[in-house]
Coordinates of C-alpha atoms in Angstrom, one line a residue:
Chain A
M179 CA -0.8 11.7 -14.7
G180 CA -1.0 11.2 -18.5
G181 CA -0.3 7.9 -20.2
I182 CA -2.6 5.1 -21.1
K183 CA -0.3 2.4 -19.8
A184 CA 1.2 4.0 -16.7
D185 CA 5.0 3.7 -16.3
Q186 CA 6.4 2.6 -13.0
D187 CA 6.4 6.0 -11.3
Q188 CA 2.9 6.7 -12.4
A189 CA 1.7 3.3 -11.3
K190 CA 3.4 3.9 -7.9
A191 CA 1.8 7.4 -7.5
Y192 CA -1.6 5.9 -8.4
S193 CA -1.2 3.1 -6.0
E194 CA -0.5 5.7 -3.2
M195 CA -3.5 7.6 -4.3
T196 CA -5.6 4.4 -4.1
K197 CA -4.4 3.6 -0.6
R198 CA -5.3 7.1 0.6
V199 CA -9.0 6.7 -0.5
T200 CA -9.4 3.1 0.6
P201 CA -11.1 2.7 3.9
N202 CA -9.1 0.9 6.5
A203 CA -10.1 -2.7 7.2
P204 CA -11.8 -3.0 10.6
L205 CA -8.6 -4.7 11.8
F206 CA -9.5 -4.9 15.5
K207 CA -13.0 -6.2 14.8
N208 CA -11.7 -8.8 12.3
I209 CA -9.2 -10.0 14.8
V210 CA -11.6 -10.3 17.6
L211 CA -14.1 -12.1 15.4
A212 CA -11.3 -14.5 14.2
F213 CA -10.4 -15.2 17.8
L214 CA -14.0 -15.9 18.9
V215 CA -14.9 -18.0 15.9
G216 CA -11.6 -20.0 15.8
G217 CA -11.7 -20.4 19.6
T218 CA -15.3 -21.6 19.5
I219 CA -14.6 -24.2 16.8
C220 CA -11.6 -25.5 18.8
T221 CA -13.6 -25.6 22.0
I222 CA -16.3 -27.7 20.2
G223 CA -13.4 -29.9 19.0
Q224 CA -12.2 -30.3 22.6
G225 CA -15.6 -31.4 23.6
V226 CA -15.5 -34.1 20.9
L227 CA -12.0 -35.1 22.0
N228 CA -13.1 -35.4 25.6
L229 CA -16.0 -37.6 24.5
F230 CA -13.7 -40.0 22.7
V231 CA -11.4 -40.0 25.8
A232 CA -14.5 -40.8 28.0
F233 CA -15.1 -43.8 25.7
G234 CA -11.7 -45.2 26.4
F235 CA -9.4 -43.6 23.8
S236 CA -6.1 -42.2 25.0
P237 CA -5.8 -38.4 24.4
E238 CA -3.3 -39.2 21.5
E239 CA -5.6 -41.8 20.0
A240 CA -8.5 -39.5 20.2
V241 CA -7.0 -36.9 17.9
T242 CA -7.7 -38.7 14.7
P243 CA -11.4 -39.5 15.2
T244 CA -11.9 -36.0 16.5
L245 CA -10.5 -34.6 13.3
G246 CA -12.8 -36.9 11.4
V247 CA -15.9 -35.7 13.3
M248 CA -14.9 -32.0 12.8
I249 CA -14.3 -32.5 9.1
A250 CA -17.7 -34.2 8.8
L251 CA -19.2 -31.2 10.7
G252 CA -17.5 -28.7 8.3
V253 CA -18.8 -30.6 5.3
S254 CA -22.3 -30.7 6.8
L255 CA -22.3 -26.9 7.5
T256 CA -21.1 -26.3 4.0
A257 CA -23.8 -28.5 2.5
G258 CA -26.4 -26.6 4.6
G259 CA -25.2 -23.3 3.2
I260 CA -24.1 -22.1 6.7
Y261 CA -20.3 -22.3 6.6
D262 CA -19.9 -19.5 4.0
E263 CA -22.0 -17.2 6.2
I264 CA -19.7 -18.0 9.2
G265 CA -16.7 -17.3 7.0
R266 CA -18.0 -13.9 5.9
F267 CA -17.4 -12.6 9.5
G268 CA -15.1 -15.3 10.9
G269 CA -12.3 -14.8 8.4
M270 CA -9.3 -17.0 9.2
G271 CA -11.1 -18.0 12.4
S272 CA -13.3 -20.2 10.2
A273 CA -10.7 -20.9 7.5
L274 CA -7.8 -22.1 9.7
P275 CA -9.5 -24.9 11.7
I276 CA -9.9 -28.2 10.0
T277 CA -13.6 -27.4 9.5
G278 CA -12.4 -24.7 7.1
F279 CA -10.2 -27.2 5.3
A280 CA -13.3 -29.4 5.0
N281 CA -15.3 -26.4 3.6
S282 CA -12.6 -25.8 1.0
I283 CA -13.2 -29.4 -0.2
A284 CA -17.0 -29.6 0.1
A285 CA -17.6 -26.1 -1.5
P286 CA -16.1 -27.0 -4.9
A287 CA -17.6 -30.5 -4.8
L288 CA -21.1 -28.9 -4.5
E289 CA -20.4 -26.1 -6.9
Y290 CA -19.0 -28.3 -9.8
K291 CA -21.5 -31.2 -9.6
R292 CA -23.2 -29.4 -12.6
E293 CA -20.1 -30.2 -14.6
G294 CA -20.5 -33.9 -13.8
F295 CA -19.3 -36.2 -11.0
V296 CA -16.0 -37.1 -12.7
L297 CA -14.7 -33.9 -14.4
G298 CA -16.7 -31.6 -12.0
V299 CA -16.9 -33.0 -8.5
G300 CA -13.9 -35.4 -8.8
A301 CA -11.6 -33.0 -10.6
K302 CA -12.4 -29.8 -8.7
M303 CA -12.7 -31.1 -5.2
F304 CA -9.2 -30.2 -4.3
T305 CA -8.9 -26.8 -6.1
V306 CA -8.3 -25.0 -2.8
A307 CA -7.3 -27.8 -0.5
G308 CA -4.9 -29.3 -3.0
P309 CA -2.2 -26.7 -2.4
V310 CA -2.5 -27.2 1.4
L311 CA -1.9 -31.0 0.9
V312 CA 0.9 -30.4 -1.6
Y313 CA 2.9 -27.9 0.5
G314 CA 2.1 -29.6 3.8
T315 CA 3.4 -32.9 2.4
I316 CA 6.5 -31.4 0.9
T317 CA 7.4 -29.3 3.9
A318 CA 6.8 -32.2 6.3
I319 CA 9.0 -34.6 4.2
I320 CA 11.8 -32.0 4.2
V321 CA 11.5 -31.2 7.9
A322 CA 11.3 -34.8 8.9
A323 CA 14.3 -35.7 6.8
L324 CA 16.3 -32.9 8.2
R325 CA 15.4 -33.8 11.8
W326 CA 16.3 -37.5 11.1
L327 CA 19.7 -36.5 9.7
L328 CA 20.6 -33.8 12.2
V329 CA 19.0 -35.0 15.4
G330 CA 18.2 -38.6 14.8
I331 CA 15.0 -40.4 15.7
S332 CA 14.5 -41.0 19.4
Chain B
M128 CA -9.7 -26.0 32.1
D129 CA -8.9 -27.9 28.9
F130 CA -11.8 -26.1 27.2
L131 CA -10.3 -22.7 28.2
F132 CA -6.9 -23.6 26.8
A133 CA -8.4 -25.1 23.6
F134 CA -10.3 -21.8 23.1
L135 CA -7.3 -19.6 23.8
I136 CA -4.7 -21.5 21.8
G137 CA -7.1 -22.1 18.9
G138 CA -8.3 -18.5 18.9
L139 CA -4.7 -17.2 19.0
L140 CA -3.6 -19.3 16.1
C141 CA -6.6 -17.9 14.1
V142 CA -5.6 -14.4 15.2
A143 CA -2.1 -14.9 13.9
A144 CA -3.5 -16.1 10.5
Q145 CA -5.9 -13.2 10.4
L146 CA -3.1 -10.7 11.0
V147 CA -1.1 -12.3 8.1
L148 CA -4.2 -12.0 5.9
E149 CA -4.8 -8.3 6.8
L150 CA -1.2 -7.1 6.8
T151 CA -0.1 -8.8 3.6
S152 CA -1.7 -9.1 0.1
L153 CA -1.9 -12.9 0.5
T154 CA -5.2 -14.7 -0.2
P155 CA -6.9 -17.0 2.3
A156 CA -5.6 -20.0 0.3
H157 CA -2.0 -18.7 0.6
V158 CA -2.4 -18.2 4.3
M159 CA -3.8 -21.8 4.7
V160 CA -0.7 -23.1 2.8
L161 CA 1.6 -21.0 4.9
F162 CA 0.2 -22.1 8.2
V163 CA 0.2 -25.8 7.4
S164 CA 3.8 -25.5 6.4
L165 CA 4.7 -23.4 9.5
G166 CA 3.1 -26.1 11.6
A167 CA 5.3 -28.7 10.0
V168 CA 8.4 -26.6 10.6
V169 CA 7.6 -25.8 14.2
S170 CA 6.8 -29.5 14.8
G171 CA 10.2 -30.5 13.3
L172 CA 11.8 -28.1 15.8
G173 CA 10.1 -30.0 18.6
L174 CA 8.0 -26.9 19.6
Y175 CA 4.5 -27.9 18.5
Q176 CA 4.0 -30.9 20.9
P177 CA 4.2 -28.6 23.9
L178 CA 1.4 -26.5 22.3
V179 CA -0.7 -29.6 21.8
D180 CA 0.0 -30.7 25.5
L181 CA -1.3 -27.3 26.6
G182 CA -4.1 -26.5 24.1
G183 CA -5.4 -30.0 23.2
A184 CA -7.9 -29.6 20.3
G185 CA -6.9 -25.9 20.2
A186 CA -3.6 -26.9 18.7
T187 CA -4.7 -30.0 16.7
I188 CA -7.8 -28.7 15.0
P189 CA -6.2 -25.6 13.3
L190 CA -4.2 -26.3 10.1
P191 CA -0.7 -26.0 11.8
G192 CA -1.8 -29.1 13.7
F193 CA -2.2 -30.9 10.3
G194 CA 1.4 -30.0 9.5
H195 CA 2.4 -31.3 12.9
A196 CA 0.5 -34.6 12.3
L197 CA 2.3 -35.0 9.0
V198 CA 5.7 -34.5 10.5
Q199 CA 5.1 -36.7 13.5
G200 CA 3.6 -39.4 11.3
I201 CA 6.7 -39.4 9.1
L202 CA 9.1 -39.5 12.1
K203 CA 7.1 -42.4 13.7
A204 CA 7.2 -44.3 10.4
I205 CA 10.9 -43.8 10.0
S206 CA 11.5 -45.2 13.5
Q207 CA 9.5 -48.3 12.5
E208 CA 10.4 -48.9 8.8
G209 CA 13.4 -46.7 8.1
A210 CA 13.8 -44.5 5.1
L211 CA 10.6 -45.7 3.4
G212 CA 8.8 -44.1 6.3
L213 CA 9.6 -40.7 4.8
L214 CA 7.2 -41.4 2.0
T215 CA 4.5 -43.3 3.9
G216 CA 4.2 -41.8 7.4
G217 CA 2.6 -38.5 6.5
F218 CA -0.3 -40.0 4.6
T219 CA -0.8 -42.8 7.1
A220 CA -1.2 -40.3 9.9
T221 CA -3.6 -38.1 8.0
A222 CA -5.4 -40.7 5.9
A223 CA -8.5 -40.8 8.1
G224 CA -9.1 -37.1 7.9
I225 CA -8.6 -36.9 4.2
S226 CA -10.8 -40.0 3.6
V227 CA -13.6 -38.5 5.6
A228 CA -13.3 -35.2 3.8
I229 CA -13.4 -36.9 0.4
L230 CA -16.3 -39.2 1.3
A231 CA -18.4 -36.6 3.1
S232 CA -17.9 -34.0 0.4
W233 CA -18.8 -36.5 -2.4
V234 CA -22.0 -37.5 -0.6
A235 CA -22.8 -33.8 0.1
A236 CA -22.4 -33.1 -3.6
L237 CA -24.7 -36.0 -4.4
L238 CA -27.4 -34.8 -2.0
F239 CA -27.1 -31.0 -2.0
D240 CA -26.9 -28.0 -4.3
P241 CA -25.0 -24.8 -3.7
K242 CA -27.1 -22.0 -2.3
S243 CA -26.4 -18.4 -3.1
Chain C
M181 CA -13.5 10.4 -47.6
V182 CA -13.9 12.5 -44.5
A183 CA -15.6 10.8 -41.5
S184 CA -18.2 13.5 -41.2
K185 CA -19.9 12.2 -38.1
R186 CA -16.7 12.2 -36.0
I187 CA -15.8 15.0 -33.7
G188 CA -12.3 15.3 -32.2
Q189 CA -10.4 12.1 -31.5
Q190 CA -12.8 9.6 -30.2
T191 CA -16.3 11.0 -30.4
L192 CA -19.1 10.2 -32.8
A193 CA -22.1 12.6 -33.3
F194 CA -25.1 10.9 -34.8
Q195 CA -26.7 12.9 -37.6
N196 CA -30.1 11.2 -37.1
P197 CA -29.9 10.3 -33.4
P198 CA -31.4 6.9 -32.6
V199 CA -34.2 6.9 -30.1
I200 CA -34.7 4.6 -27.1
L201 CA -38.0 2.9 -27.7
G202 CA -38.0 0.7 -24.6
A203 CA -35.8 -0.1 -21.6
V204 CA -36.1 -2.8 -19.0
A205 CA -34.2 -3.6 -15.8
I206 CA -34.6 -7.0 -14.1
V207 CA -32.7 -7.7 -10.9
G208 CA -32.2 -10.3 -8.1
Q209 CA -33.5 -10.1 -4.6
K210 CA -30.6 -8.3 -3.0
E211 CA -30.7 -5.6 -5.7
G212 CA -34.4 -5.3 -5.2
E213 CA -34.0 -4.7 -1.5
G214 CA -31.5 -1.9 -2.3
P215 CA -32.3 1.8 -2.4
L216 CA -33.4 1.6 -6.1
G217 CA -35.7 -1.4 -5.6
G218 CA -38.8 0.6 -6.6
F219 CA -37.4 1.6 -10.0
F220 CA -36.8 -1.8 -11.4
D221 CA -39.2 -3.5 -13.7
Q222 CA -39.0 -7.0 -12.2
I223 CA -37.3 -8.5 -9.1
E224 CA -36.5 -12.2 -9.2
A225 CA -36.5 -13.8 -5.7
D226 CA -35.1 -17.1 -6.9
P227 CA -31.4 -16.8 -7.9
L228 CA -31.8 -19.9 -10.1
L229 CA -35.0 -18.7 -11.8
G230 CA -36.2 -22.3 -11.7
E231 CA -33.2 -23.4 -13.9
K232 CA -30.7 -26.1 -13.2
T233 CA -27.5 -24.0 -13.2
W234 CA -26.5 -20.4 -12.4
E235 CA -25.4 -20.0 -16.0
R236 CA -28.8 -20.9 -17.3
A237 CA -30.4 -18.6 -14.8
E238 CA -28.3 -15.7 -16.1
S239 CA -29.3 -16.5 -19.7
R240 CA -32.9 -16.7 -18.6
L241 CA -32.6 -13.2 -17.0
L242 CA -31.3 -11.9 -20.3
Q243 CA -34.1 -13.5 -22.2
Q244 CA -36.7 -12.1 -19.9
A245 CA -35.3 -8.6 -20.1
A246 CA -35.1 -8.8 -23.9
N247 CA -38.7 -10.1 -24.3
L248 CA -40.1 -7.6 -21.8
C249 CA -38.2 -4.8 -23.5
L250 CA -39.7 -5.6 -26.9
Q251 CA -43.1 -6.0 -25.4
K252 CA -42.9 -2.6 -23.8
A253 CA -42.0 -1.1 -27.1
D254 CA -44.8 -2.9 -28.9
L255 CA -42.4 -5.0 -30.9
V256 CA -41.8 -8.7 -31.5
P257 CA -38.3 -10.3 -32.0
G258 CA -39.0 -10.5 -35.8
D259 CA -39.1 -6.7 -36.0
V260 CA -35.5 -6.3 -34.7
D261 CA -32.7 -6.1 -37.2
F262 CA -29.8 -7.0 -34.9
L263 CA -29.3 -8.2 -31.3
L264 CA -26.2 -6.8 -29.6
A265 CA -25.6 -8.5 -26.3
G266 CA -22.8 -9.3 -23.8
D267 CA -22.1 -10.7 -20.4
L268 CA -19.1 -11.7 -18.2
L269 CA -19.2 -15.5 -18.6
N270 CA -16.4 -17.2 -20.5
Q271 CA -17.2 -17.0 -24.2
I272 CA -20.3 -14.9 -23.3
I273 CA -22.6 -17.9 -23.2
A274 CA -25.4 -16.1 -21.4
S275 CA -25.8 -13.9 -24.4
S276 CA -25.3 -16.6 -27.1
F277 CA -27.8 -18.8 -25.4
C278 CA -30.3 -16.0 -25.2
A279 CA -29.7 -15.3 -28.9
R280 CA -30.5 -18.9 -29.6
E281 CA -34.0 -18.3 -28.4
L282 CA -34.6 -15.0 -30.1
N283 CA -33.9 -15.8 -33.8
V284 CA -32.4 -12.4 -34.6
P285 CA -29.0 -11.8 -36.2
F286 CA -26.6 -11.6 -33.3
L287 CA -23.4 -9.8 -32.5
G288 CA -21.8 -10.9 -29.3
L289 CA -20.0 -8.1 -27.4
Y290 CA -17.4 -8.2 -24.7
G291 CA -16.6 -5.0 -22.9
A292 CA -16.9 -6.4 -19.4
C293 CA -19.1 -4.1 -17.3
S294 CA -18.9 -1.4 -20.0
T295 CA -20.9 -3.5 -22.5
M296 CA -24.2 -1.6 -22.3
A297 CA -22.6 1.6 -23.4
Q298 CA -20.6 -0.2 -26.0
G299 CA -23.8 -1.7 -27.4
M300 CA -25.6 1.6 -27.4
A301 CA -22.8 3.2 -29.3
L302 CA -22.6 0.4 -31.8
G303 CA -26.4 0.2 -32.1
G304 CA -26.4 4.0 -32.8
M305 CA -23.8 3.5 -35.5
L306 CA -25.8 0.7 -37.2
I307 CA -29.0 2.8 -37.1
D308 CA -27.5 6.2 -38.1
G309 CA -25.4 4.5 -40.7
G310 CA -28.6 3.3 -42.3
M311 CA -27.9 -0.4 -41.7
A312 CA -30.7 -1.0 -39.3
E313 CA -34.1 0.3 -38.2
L314 CA -34.3 -1.4 -34.8
V315 CA -31.5 -2.8 -32.6
L316 CA -31.9 -4.6 -29.4
N317 CA -29.1 -4.2 -26.8
C318 CA -28.9 -6.4 -23.7
V319 CA -26.4 -7.3 -21.0
S320 CA -26.5 -9.5 -17.9
S321 CA -24.4 -10.5 -14.9
H322 CA -25.1 -12.9 -12.1
H323 CA -23.5 -12.9 -8.6
E324 CA -23.1 -16.7 -8.4
T325 CA -21.8 -17.2 -12.0
A326 CA -19.2 -14.4 -11.4
E327 CA -18.2 -15.8 -8.0
R328 CA -17.5 -19.3 -9.4
Q329 CA -15.7 -18.0 -12.5
Y330 CA -13.6 -15.2 -11.0
R331 CA -13.3 -16.0 -7.3
Y332 CA -14.3 -19.1 -5.2
P333 CA -17.2 -21.6 -5.3
T334 CA -20.3 -20.0 -3.9
E335 CA -20.3 -22.1 -0.6
F336 CA -16.6 -21.4 0.1
A337 CA -16.1 -19.4 3.3
S338 CA -14.2 -16.3 2.5
Q339 CA -14.1 -12.8 3.9
R340 CA -14.5 -9.9 1.4
T341 CA -12.0 -7.0 1.4
Q342 CA -13.0 -3.4 1.9
T343 CA -12.5 -2.6 -1.8
A344 CA -14.4 -5.7 -3.1
Q345 CA -17.5 -5.1 -5.0
W346 CA -20.6 -7.2 -5.2
T347 CA -21.6 -8.5 -8.7
V348 CA -25.1 -7.5 -9.5
T349 CA -27.6 -10.2 -10.4
G350 CA -29.7 -8.8 -13.2
A351 CA -30.1 -7.9 -16.8
G352 CA -30.8 -4.7 -18.7
A353 CA -32.2 -4.3 -22.2
I354 CA -32.7 -1.3 -24.5
V355 CA -34.3 -1.3 -27.9
L356 CA -33.0 1.5 -30.1
G357 CA -34.9 2.7 -33.2
S358 CA -34.1 5.1 -36.0
S359 CA -35.3 8.7 -35.8
S360 CA -38.4 7.7 -37.7
F361 CA -39.7 6.3 -34.4
A362 CA -39.1 9.7 -32.7
K363 CA -42.7 10.2 -31.6
T364 CA -42.7 7.1 -29.5
G365 CA -39.2 7.5 -28.1
L366 CA -38.4 7.8 -24.4
A367 CA -35.0 9.5 -25.0
R368 CA -32.4 9.7 -27.7
V369 CA -28.7 8.9 -28.0
T370 CA -27.0 11.8 -29.7
E371 CA -23.2 11.1 -29.3
A372 CA -20.8 8.4 -28.2
T373 CA -17.2 8.6 -27.1
L374 CA -15.4 5.3 -27.4
G375 CA -12.8 4.7 -24.8
R376 CA -9.1 3.7 -25.0
V377 CA -7.8 0.9 -22.9
V378 CA -6.1 2.4 -19.8
D379 CA -4.0 0.6 -17.3
Y380 CA -2.5 2.3 -14.2
G381 CA -1.0 -0.8 -12.8
I382 CA -3.6 -2.0 -10.3
K383 CA -3.3 -5.8 -9.9
D384 CA -5.8 -6.5 -7.1
P385 CA -8.9 -8.2 -8.6
N386 CA -10.7 -7.2 -5.4
N387 CA -10.2 -3.5 -6.3
M388 CA -11.8 -3.1 -9.7
G389 CA -13.0 0.4 -8.9
A390 CA -9.4 1.6 -8.7
A391 CA -8.5 -0.3 -11.8
M392 CA -11.3 1.3 -13.8
A393 CA -11.3 4.9 -12.5
P394 CA -8.4 6.0 -14.8
A395 CA -10.3 4.7 -17.9
A396 CA -13.5 6.6 -16.8
A397 CA -11.5 9.8 -16.2
D398 CA -9.7 9.4 -19.6
T399 CA -13.0 8.9 -21.5
I400 CA -14.8 11.8 -19.7
A401 CA -11.9 14.2 -20.3
Q402 CA -11.6 13.1 -23.9
H403 CA -15.3 13.6 -24.5
L404 CA -15.2 17.1 -23.0
A405 CA -12.1 17.9 -25.2
D406 CA -13.6 16.5 -28.3
T407 CA -16.8 18.4 -27.9
D408 CA -15.2 21.5 -26.4
R409 CA -17.7 21.5 -23.5
K410 CA -17.7 21.9 -19.8
P411 CA -19.1 19.2 -17.5
S412 CA -22.0 21.5 -16.7
H413 CA -23.3 20.9 -20.2
Y414 CA -24.8 17.7 -18.5
D415 CA -27.3 17.4 -15.8
A416 CA -25.5 14.3 -14.6
I417 CA -22.4 12.3 -15.4
I418 CA -23.1 8.7 -14.6
T419 CA -20.3 6.2 -14.2
G420 CA -20.9 2.5 -14.4
D421 CA -19.6 0.5 -11.5
L422 CA -16.6 2.3 -9.9
G423 CA -18.1 1.9 -6.4
T424 CA -17.2 4.1 -3.5
V425 CA -13.4 3.7 -3.8
G426 CA -13.3 4.1 -7.6
K427 CA -15.6 7.1 -7.5
K428 CA -13.3 9.0 -5.1
L429 CA -10.4 8.2 -7.5
V430 CA -12.2 9.3 -10.7
L431 CA -13.1 12.6 -9.0
Q432 CA -9.4 13.1 -8.1
L433 CA -8.2 12.1 -11.5
L434 CA -10.6 14.5 -13.2
E435 CA -9.5 17.3 -10.8
Q436 CA -5.9 16.6 -12.0
K437 CA -7.2 17.2 -15.5
G438 CA -8.8 20.4 -14.5
W439 CA -12.4 19.4 -14.0
Q440 CA -14.2 19.6 -10.7
V441 CA -17.4 17.5 -10.9
P442 CA -18.2 16.1 -7.4
S443 CA -21.8 17.2 -7.4
L444 CA -22.4 16.1 -11.1
L445 CA -20.9 12.7 -11.0
H446 CA -23.0 9.7 -9.8
D447 CA -21.9 6.1 -9.8
C448 CA -24.4 3.2 -10.4
G449 CA -22.2 0.9 -8.3
E450 CA -22.5 3.2 -5.3
M451 CA -26.2 3.8 -5.9
I452 CA -27.5 0.2 -6.2
F453 CA -26.7 -1.0 -2.7
D454 CA -26.7 0.8 0.6
A455 CA -24.1 0.5 3.4
A456 CA -26.3 -2.0 5.4
Q457 CA -26.3 -4.5 2.6
D458 CA -22.7 -5.7 3.2
A459 CA -21.7 -5.1 -0.5
H460 CA -18.5 -3.3 0.7
A461 CA -17.4 -0.9 -2.1
G462 CA -20.7 -1.2 -4.1
G463 CA -22.1 -3.1 -7.0
S464 CA -20.3 -4.3 -10.2
G465 CA -21.1 -6.4 -13.2
C466 CA -22.6 -5.6 -16.7
A467 CA -26.0 -5.5 -15.1
C468 CA -25.0 -2.9 -12.5
S469 CA -24.7 0.1 -14.8
A470 CA -27.3 -1.3 -17.2
T471 CA -30.1 -1.9 -14.7
V472 CA -29.5 1.5 -12.9
F473 CA -29.4 3.4 -16.2
C474 CA -32.4 1.5 -17.7
S475 CA -34.5 2.2 -14.6
Y476 CA -33.6 5.2 -12.4
W477 CA -31.8 7.4 -14.9
L478 CA -34.1 6.9 -17.9
K479 CA -37.1 7.5 -15.7
K480 CA -35.5 10.8 -14.6
L481 CA -35.1 11.8 -18.3
Q482 CA -38.6 10.7 -19.2
A483 CA -40.0 12.7 -16.3
G484 CA -38.1 15.8 -17.5
A485 CA -36.3 16.1 -14.2
L486 CA -33.1 15.8 -16.2
K487 CA -32.4 16.8 -19.8
R488 CA -29.0 15.5 -20.7
L489 CA -26.9 12.8 -19.3
L490 CA -23.4 11.5 -20.0
F491 CA -23.5 7.7 -19.3
V492 CA -20.0 6.3 -18.9
A493 CA -19.9 2.6 -18.4
T494 CA -16.6 1.1 -17.3
G495 CA -15.2 -2.4 -17.8
A496 CA -12.2 -4.2 -16.2
L497 CA -10.7 -6.3 -19.0
F498 CA -9.0 -9.1 -17.1
S499 CA -9.5 -12.8 -16.6
P500 CA -8.7 -15.2 -13.7
T501 CA -5.8 -16.4 -15.9
S502 CA -4.3 -12.9 -16.3
Y503 CA -4.4 -12.0 -12.6
Q504 CA -3.0 -15.3 -11.5
Q505 CA -0.1 -14.6 -14.0
G506 CA 0.5 -11.3 -12.2
E507 CA -0.8 -9.0 -15.0
S508 CA -2.3 -5.7 -14.1
I509 CA -5.9 -4.9 -14.9
P510 CA -6.5 -3.0 -18.1
S511 CA -9.8 -1.1 -18.3
V512 CA -12.0 0.7 -20.7
A513 CA -14.9 3.2 -20.5
H514 CA -17.4 4.1 -23.2
A515 CA -19.6 7.1 -22.9
V516 CA -22.9 7.9 -24.6
V517 CA -24.9 11.2 -24.5
V518 CA -28.5 10.5 -23.8
E519 CA -31.1 13.4 -24.0
G520 CA -34.7 13.5 -22.9
M521 CA -37.4 14.0 -25.5
P522 CA -39.8 16.6 -24.2
N523 CA -42.1 16.2 -27.2
G524 CA -41.7 12.4 -27.5
G525 CA -44.7 10.1 -26.8
G526 CA -43.2 7.8 -24.2
S527 CA -45.2 6.4 -21.4

């Protein structure tokens, strides 16, 4: 390999070489941890849901307040400096539940308070969660419109 | 029994996301976006509600459940107010969660500093 | 006019080699708990160092290293002709804010994690060129400032990949003096090889070792070609912060160029943390190579255990903007030859 800026073939060869010396991610371990952490968070959520049901909510009505409680929990664990430690081993098991969504809003809110409450906290709060809302909203509108047109609303 | 299914369904959704993270070069933010969108699509096909019926919080707490809530919110609003529901239903259904996230995060920023 | 102090393509040979009059390494808690903990001058348990922001904390680290370094060399800031400093923050604010306190003419440097070697080479040129008697070099990096600038907010829950490196919190400082200070010198800088920017197409910002290894191999091979030497001329070749993955790659790339150096080559990024510290592929950041060189390796030279080192600091020259736009990561490596001074005073 010669050049300073590798051409496509050289870059490809170097990429292969890099793959050969890169240790494999502990795939099995990461998956088991994601399963356990994600499952545990959802089980806690189920406990909260059941509480709301016990207080007279229907299972459907209970979903929204449950999400609220779980989001508040995710924000609290972030403020306490705990959620990032869970994320280090939990991977998507901590990122995918709504508590991870809450973490992705609270973490920049805390981080950027030093740049002020308007241009720091206010502007940066949705740096990670923003894309989730943007694409969730766009996809949902398209999907719902298609369903309305093709199947109709029952 | 509902706890077991919440654990299994929630855990399996996270395993699927972890697999995508490990086997592609996507970042966690990309995977979160992908799964909220997938949840919306599966919901539109009418296949997410059975998962919610089986897994309870195991299906509503992970982000695909958020996509499901957006789609079902829009469909419900369309049935009540017609085409305008396309634009109002998603946010109506998820407003509580987003409001809690904004409010709690703002208060957290007021009271706490990031740790290392 | 012939450039009489140049050898070969990229190497400078100092006629009156500048001497290292003092060197300091200050690190954070995690680095202090690593295998080299006992070699550092100071370990800061508080990542904020009592300051309000991570950025101010990093600048404070730099100031402390600069002041302690001058103190160890029996100097005050007024004695120094120039301050050469750099860091990883946007517009190198840690360095500029440190310079604001020191009241010394200041040249800000950016060579990413290669900055310490870049500064030593430039300092050597200023001194050997007769432009300066005393030059202070310092660099810093801070795990939290780097995380928020290059990756995610510090409290964001994310899993690190196998090739990810851990930005070292710390600062390194070296004061270089002209050869008239030889009797109090700890070591001397005899040559420098300035690196070209090399890019082998790596785009993953979580694999900087792989991005930088080709630059390190290029500069090392060029140095050997320019000086017509074999690697065994040196007791050790020390790369900056390639980490475990990058170190394997640089060894393979050097082998392709005909040099086998597995027992000679050491990497500061691999040395600074041990496997139990969850740093994955090792340390990175300007302070990684600087603190390990200013402590462990200089002490080996001073003790006479080693006589001659080739210090090759490597830098990944990318920004969050460039990798989000899909650009590959260009890298650079600068090398300096540092020799012990058996007859020097040094304490």
